[in-house]
Short mmCIF file of C-alpha atoms and ligand atoms in Angstrom, two decimals:
data_model
loop_
_atom_site.label_atom_id
_atom_site.label_comp_id
_atom_site.label_asym_id
_atom_site.label_seq_id
_atom_site.Cartn_x
_atom_site.Cartn_y
_atom_site.Cartn_z
CA MET A 1330 70.11 -0.23 -60.91
CA ILE A 1331 68.64 0.48 -57.47
CA PRO A 1332 67.27 -3.01 -56.72
CA MET A 1333 70.25 -4.55 -58.50
CA ASN A 1334 72.61 -2.71 -56.14
CA LEU A 1335 70.57 -2.71 -52.93
CA LEU A 1336 68.60 -5.97 -53.00
CA GLY A 1337 69.51 -9.56 -53.83
CA ALA A 1338 68.27 -13.06 -53.03
CA GLY A 1339 65.84 -13.03 -50.10
CA LYS A 1340 65.93 -9.25 -49.66
CA LYS A 1341 62.77 -7.16 -49.54
CA ALA A 1342 61.74 -3.61 -50.29
CA THR A 1343 58.52 -1.60 -50.08
CA TYR A 1344 57.20 0.56 -52.92
CA LEU A 1345 54.43 3.15 -53.16
CA ASN A 1346 52.65 2.96 -56.50
CA THR A 1347 51.60 6.51 -57.38
CA GLY A 1348 52.01 6.62 -61.15
CA VAL A 1349 53.62 5.30 -64.25
CA TRP A 1350 57.20 5.83 -63.03
CA SER A 1351 56.68 3.93 -59.79
CA LYS A 1352 54.86 1.17 -61.68
CA LYS A 1353 57.83 0.74 -64.00
CA ALA A 1354 60.22 0.78 -61.04
CA ILE A 1355 58.19 -1.96 -59.32
CA LYS A 1356 58.28 -4.14 -62.43
CA GLU A 1357 62.08 -3.92 -62.63
CA ALA A 1358 62.61 -4.33 -58.88
CA ARG A 1359 60.75 -7.65 -58.95
CA LEU A 1360 63.65 -9.03 -61.00
CA PHE A 1361 65.96 -8.61 -57.99
CA GLY A 1362 64.01 -9.03 -54.78
CA GLU A 1363 60.71 -9.49 -53.02
CA ILE A 1364 58.67 -6.34 -53.59
CA ASN A 1365 55.86 -5.26 -51.32
CA VAL A 1366 53.54 -2.67 -52.85
CA ALA A 1367 52.18 -1.00 -49.72
CA TYR A 1368 49.91 1.49 -51.48
CA SER A 1369 48.48 2.07 -54.93
CA SER A 1370 46.25 4.81 -56.33
CA GLU A 1371 46.07 3.18 -59.75
CA GLU A 1372 42.32 2.51 -59.54
CA GLN A 1373 41.70 6.25 -59.06
CA LYS A 1374 43.82 7.11 -62.10
CA PHE A 1375 46.67 8.05 -59.78
CA ASN A 1376 44.92 11.22 -58.62
CA ARG A 1377 46.53 11.17 -55.17
CA VAL A 1378 49.49 10.17 -53.05
CA PRO A 1379 49.01 8.42 -49.70
CA THR A 1380 49.12 9.95 -46.26
CA GLU A 1381 51.29 8.04 -43.80
CA ASP A 1382 48.38 6.30 -42.07
CA GLU A 1383 47.40 4.66 -45.36
CA TYR A 1384 50.32 2.24 -45.58
CA SER A 1385 52.93 0.56 -43.45
CA VAL A 1386 56.51 -0.44 -44.08
CA PRO A 1387 57.38 -3.97 -42.89
CA GLU A 1388 60.38 -4.26 -40.59
CA ASP A 1389 62.30 -6.46 -43.04
CA SER A 1390 62.22 -3.90 -45.89
CA GLU A 1391 65.62 -2.63 -47.00
CA TYR A 1392 64.10 0.64 -48.13
CA LEU A 1393 60.90 2.53 -48.93
CA TYR A 1394 60.70 3.64 -52.56
CA LEU A 1395 58.64 6.57 -53.75
CA VAL A 1396 58.38 9.01 -56.64
CA SER A 1397 58.24 12.48 -55.09
CA ASN A 1398 56.41 14.17 -57.99
CA ASN A 1399 54.20 12.25 -60.39
CA THR A 1400 54.83 14.15 -63.59
CA ILE A 1401 51.97 12.77 -65.70
CA TYR A 1402 49.15 12.99 -63.12
CA GLY A 1403 50.23 16.14 -61.34
CA THR A 1404 50.51 14.78 -57.82
CA GLN A 1405 53.35 15.33 -55.36
CA PHE A 1406 54.21 14.20 -51.86
CA PRO A 1407 53.77 17.41 -49.84
CA THR A 1408 56.10 16.00 -47.19
CA PHE A 1409 58.31 12.91 -47.10
CA PRO A 1410 57.53 9.76 -45.08
CA THR A 1411 58.87 9.76 -41.52
CA THR A 1412 59.53 5.99 -41.37
CA ASP A 1413 62.89 5.02 -39.87
CA LYS A 1414 63.58 2.91 -42.98
CA MET A 1415 65.78 4.69 -45.46
CA LEU A 1416 63.99 6.36 -48.35
CA VAL A 1417 64.86 5.80 -51.99
CA CYS A 1418 63.36 8.41 -54.25
CA ASP A 1419 62.90 9.28 -57.91
CA MET A 1420 63.02 13.10 -57.89
CA SER A 1421 63.31 13.53 -61.64
CA SER A 1422 60.56 16.10 -61.90
CA ASP A 1423 60.95 18.13 -58.71
CA ILE A 1424 64.59 18.08 -57.67
CA LEU A 1425 65.81 21.58 -56.72
CA SER A 1426 62.23 22.87 -56.60
CA ARG A 1427 61.91 22.75 -52.80
CA ARG A 1428 63.98 22.24 -49.69
CA LEU A 1429 64.35 18.76 -48.21
CA ASP A 1430 66.26 16.86 -45.56
CA VAL A 1431 68.70 14.74 -47.57
CA SER A 1432 69.74 12.74 -44.51
CA LYS A 1433 66.49 10.73 -44.60
CA PHE A 1434 67.39 9.27 -47.98
CA GLY A 1435 69.62 6.33 -48.85
CA LEU A 1436 69.47 7.26 -52.49
CA ILE A 1437 67.99 10.06 -54.58
CA PHE A 1438 68.10 10.05 -58.35
CA ALA A 1439 66.87 12.47 -60.98
CA GLY A 1440 67.07 12.67 -64.73
CA ALA A 1441 68.25 16.18 -65.52
CA GLN A 1442 65.72 16.97 -68.21
CA LYS A 1443 62.92 18.44 -66.11
CA ASN A 1444 64.53 20.83 -63.64
CA MET A 1445 68.28 20.77 -64.27
CA GLY A 1446 69.23 20.74 -67.94
CA PRO A 1447 69.35 18.59 -71.06
CA ALA A 1448 68.57 14.88 -71.27
CA GLY A 1449 71.48 12.48 -70.93
CA VAL A 1450 72.55 13.40 -67.40
CA THR A 1451 71.21 11.68 -64.32
CA VAL A 1452 72.14 12.87 -60.85
CA VAL A 1453 72.49 10.21 -58.15
CA ILE A 1454 72.97 11.04 -54.49
CA ILE A 1455 73.83 7.86 -52.59
CA ARG A 1456 74.82 7.29 -48.97
CA ASP A 1457 78.50 6.26 -48.77
CA ASP A 1458 77.89 3.02 -46.85
CA LEU A 1459 75.49 1.74 -49.53
CA LEU A 1460 78.31 1.67 -52.07
CA ASP A 1461 79.78 -1.31 -50.25
CA ARG A 1462 76.54 -3.25 -49.98
CA THR A 1463 76.34 -4.12 -53.66
CA PRO A 1464 76.27 -7.85 -54.47
CA GLU A 1465 79.43 -9.02 -56.23
CA LYS A 1466 77.90 -10.42 -59.38
CA ILE A 1467 76.48 -7.37 -61.08
CA PRO A 1468 77.84 -5.80 -64.27
CA THR A 1469 80.61 -3.27 -63.57
CA MET A 1470 78.86 -0.50 -65.49
CA LEU A 1471 75.66 -0.93 -63.46
CA CYS A 1472 77.38 -0.80 -60.08
CA TYR A 1473 77.09 2.59 -58.30
CA LYS A 1474 80.50 2.09 -56.68
CA THR A 1475 82.14 2.02 -60.11
CA HIS A 1476 80.86 5.51 -60.86
CA ALA A 1477 81.64 6.85 -57.38
CA ASP A 1478 85.20 5.47 -57.49
CA ASN A 1479 85.80 6.96 -60.94
CA ASP A 1480 84.42 10.45 -60.29
CA SER A 1481 81.60 9.71 -62.75
CA MET A 1482 84.13 9.15 -65.54
CA PHE A 1483 84.20 5.36 -65.80
CA ASN A 1484 82.92 5.87 -69.32
CA THR A 1485 82.96 9.06 -71.39
CA PRO A 1486 80.21 11.19 -69.89
CA PRO A 1487 77.97 13.51 -71.95
CA CYS A 1488 80.27 16.50 -71.37
CA PHE A 1489 78.16 19.16 -73.04
CA SER A 1490 74.98 18.15 -71.16
CA ILE A 1491 76.90 18.21 -67.88
CA TYR A 1492 78.31 21.64 -68.76
CA VAL A 1493 74.78 22.95 -69.36
CA VAL A 1494 73.61 21.53 -66.02
CA GLY A 1495 76.47 23.51 -64.44
CA GLU A 1496 75.22 26.69 -66.12
CA VAL A 1497 71.66 26.02 -64.91
CA LEU A 1498 72.95 25.54 -61.36
CA LYS A 1499 74.80 28.86 -61.53
CA TRP A 1500 71.58 30.50 -62.74
CA LEU A 1501 69.65 28.86 -59.90
CA LYS A 1502 72.16 30.13 -57.34
CA LYS A 1503 71.83 33.65 -58.72
CA GLN A 1504 68.04 33.46 -58.34
CA GLY A 1505 68.50 32.81 -54.63
CA GLY A 1506 68.89 29.04 -54.72
CA VAL A 1507 66.38 26.38 -53.73
CA VAL A 1508 64.85 28.61 -51.03
CA ALA A 1509 63.89 31.24 -53.60
CA MET A 1510 62.75 28.58 -56.10
CA GLU A 1511 60.49 26.98 -53.52
CA LYS A 1512 58.79 30.30 -52.79
CA ARG A 1513 58.42 31.14 -56.46
CA ASN A 1514 57.07 27.67 -57.29
CA GLN A 1515 54.48 27.89 -54.50
CA GLU A 1516 53.32 31.25 -55.81
CA LYS A 1517 53.14 30.07 -59.42
CA ALA A 1518 51.14 26.94 -58.55
CA ALA A 1519 48.81 28.86 -56.21
CA LEU A 1520 47.87 31.25 -59.05
CA LEU A 1521 46.99 28.37 -61.34
CA TYR A 1522 45.10 26.29 -58.78
CA ALA A 1523 43.14 29.38 -57.73
CA ALA A 1524 42.06 29.82 -61.37
CA ILE A 1525 40.98 26.16 -61.53
CA ASP A 1526 39.10 26.34 -58.21
CA ALA A 1527 37.34 29.58 -59.13
CA THR A 1528 35.07 27.85 -61.66
CA ASP A 1529 33.45 24.48 -62.44
CA TYR A 1530 34.60 24.88 -66.04
CA TYR A 1531 38.11 23.70 -65.16
CA ARG A 1532 38.53 20.58 -63.03
CA GLY A 1533 41.84 19.64 -61.43
CA HIS A 1534 42.87 15.98 -61.78
CA ALA A 1535 44.74 15.68 -58.47
CA GLU A 1536 43.02 15.66 -55.10
CA PRO A 1537 43.79 19.02 -53.42
CA ALA A 1538 46.03 17.53 -50.69
CA SER A 1539 48.18 15.79 -53.33
CA ARG A 1540 48.56 18.67 -55.76
CA SER A 1541 51.87 19.07 -57.54
CA LEU A 1542 53.63 22.42 -57.69
CA MET A 1543 55.37 21.36 -60.91
CA ASN A 1544 52.73 19.75 -63.13
CA ILE A 1545 49.15 20.96 -63.03
CA SER A 1546 46.73 18.56 -64.74
CA PHE A 1547 43.19 19.66 -65.45
CA ASN A 1548 40.17 19.03 -67.64
CA LEU A 1549 37.66 21.19 -69.48
CA PRO A 1550 33.96 20.29 -69.90
CA SER A 1551 34.64 18.15 -73.01
CA PRO A 1552 37.52 16.65 -75.03
CA GLU A 1553 36.46 18.91 -77.93
CA LEU A 1554 36.87 22.03 -75.80
CA GLU A 1555 40.21 20.71 -74.54
CA ALA A 1556 41.48 20.31 -78.11
CA GLN A 1557 40.30 23.82 -78.99
CA PHE A 1558 41.86 25.21 -75.78
CA ILE A 1559 45.24 23.64 -76.52
CA GLY A 1560 45.13 24.84 -80.14
CA GLU A 1561 44.28 28.44 -79.30
CA ALA A 1562 46.76 28.54 -76.43
CA THR A 1563 49.57 27.39 -78.74
CA LYS A 1564 48.76 30.27 -81.10
CA VAL A 1565 49.44 32.82 -78.35
CA GLY A 1566 52.67 31.17 -77.26
CA LEU A 1567 51.34 29.00 -74.43
CA ASN A 1568 52.92 25.74 -75.53
CA GLY A 1569 52.94 22.15 -74.36
CA LEU A 1570 49.55 22.18 -72.63
CA LYS A 1571 48.41 18.82 -73.98
CA GLY A 1572 48.09 16.27 -71.19
CA HIS A 1573 49.99 12.99 -71.31
CA ARG A 1574 48.19 10.47 -73.54
CA SER A 1575 47.54 8.16 -70.57
CA ILE A 1576 45.11 10.61 -68.90
CA GLY A 1577 44.31 13.12 -71.64
CA GLY A 1578 43.13 16.62 -70.76
CA CYS A 1579 45.55 19.46 -70.18
CA ARG A 1580 48.76 19.78 -68.20
CA ALA A 1581 50.75 22.89 -67.41
CA SER A 1582 54.33 22.01 -66.53
CA ILE A 1583 55.76 24.90 -64.58
CA TYR A 1584 59.26 23.77 -63.66
CA ASN A 1585 61.87 26.05 -62.07
CA ALA A 1586 62.71 27.68 -65.39
CA PHE A 1587 59.11 28.62 -66.15
CA PRO A 1588 58.49 32.31 -65.34
CA ARG A 1589 55.69 33.68 -63.17
CA GLU A 1590 54.63 35.94 -66.08
CA GLY A 1591 53.86 32.81 -68.10
CA VAL A 1592 51.51 31.56 -65.39
CA VAL A 1593 49.77 34.93 -65.21
CA LYS A 1594 49.35 34.86 -68.99
CA LEU A 1595 47.90 31.34 -68.85
CA VAL A 1596 45.42 32.29 -66.11
CA GLU A 1597 44.23 35.27 -68.20
CA PHE A 1598 43.91 33.04 -71.23
CA MET A 1599 41.87 30.49 -69.24
CA GLN A 1600 39.43 33.15 -68.04
CA GLU A 1601 39.04 34.56 -71.53
CA PHE A 1602 38.55 31.12 -73.07
CA GLU A 1603 35.81 30.21 -70.61
CA LYS A 1604 33.97 33.45 -71.38
CA ASN A 1605 34.15 32.88 -75.14
CA ASN A 1606 33.30 29.17 -75.07
CA PRO A 1607 30.61 28.39 -72.53
CA ALA A 1608 30.06 24.69 -71.77
C1 PLP B 2534 60.51 12.02 -66.86
C2 PLP B 2534 60.56 11.12 -65.68
C3 PLP B 2534 61.22 9.88 -65.72
C4 PLP B 2534 61.79 9.29 -66.97
O1 PLP B 2534 62.86 9.89 -67.49
P1 PLP B 2534 63.51 9.28 -68.81
O2 PLP B 2534 64.85 9.88 -68.82
O3 PLP B 2534 62.64 9.66 -69.96
O4 PLP B 2534 63.54 7.80 -68.62
C5 PLP B 2534 61.28 9.13 -64.58
N1 PLP B 2534 60.71 9.55 -63.43
C6 PLP B 2534 60.05 10.72 -63.37
C7 PLP B 2534 59.45 11.14 -62.06
C8 PLP B 2534 59.96 11.53 -64.49
O5 PLP B 2534 59.30 12.70 -64.43
#
């Protein structure tokens, strides 16, 4: 929908390829405009995001597209690009996890299912003036203006999922809002990365400067030990540690809702496992 609404014949945009979700976005965008991929970490198994001196954004780009947190690989932009081009960002896996300056963005979107609630809801924050830039010949349903003009009720929305997102937002407010979440997320991730860095037994996938606070991907000395680790962890209630099939290994997803106690328990489990199963 983004390139369909914001590009068109002869229009250009710049994309940063930092994982599977940006790669898919690039493929779709090429249907609607001229796409410049200014950076890619694909050859390094997407283990990092670029610093600003590693790419440039051509003057004729309508926007710079990035994925703020790369869910599968466990990398995250620690800060957002300072280019004067407007940013367009997929924040599906880290929205509401840290503070940010919304004014730098033309459009932010996020599927609810990581940090906000059940699947089926997608939040879109779009700058008002962009609603009028949409080419005329696009399907009504796929035009952002349609949804803005109809208070998100052009079609029947998934009411229950939206209701649950509302409840999650009330919970988040009670916790102290995004400011408190950011602090808590930094603390949680620091505990886990410290455990990984304390030994050669565990190896983090992401380069340290690109480390995600939401998804922590790591490896053990062998795939056999990883399988055993995941199996034993599941038995003590530490679930979902299997890495995405595209990179294997282990991944701890510690979104807003995941408690600090769970991270502490995982760190203890990791130390115990290493002791009992030397490489
Ligand atoms: C999960 C995720 C998606 C995909 O969400 P779907 O609703 O499954 O299509 C896209 N981008 C990012 C960054 C994600 O983490």
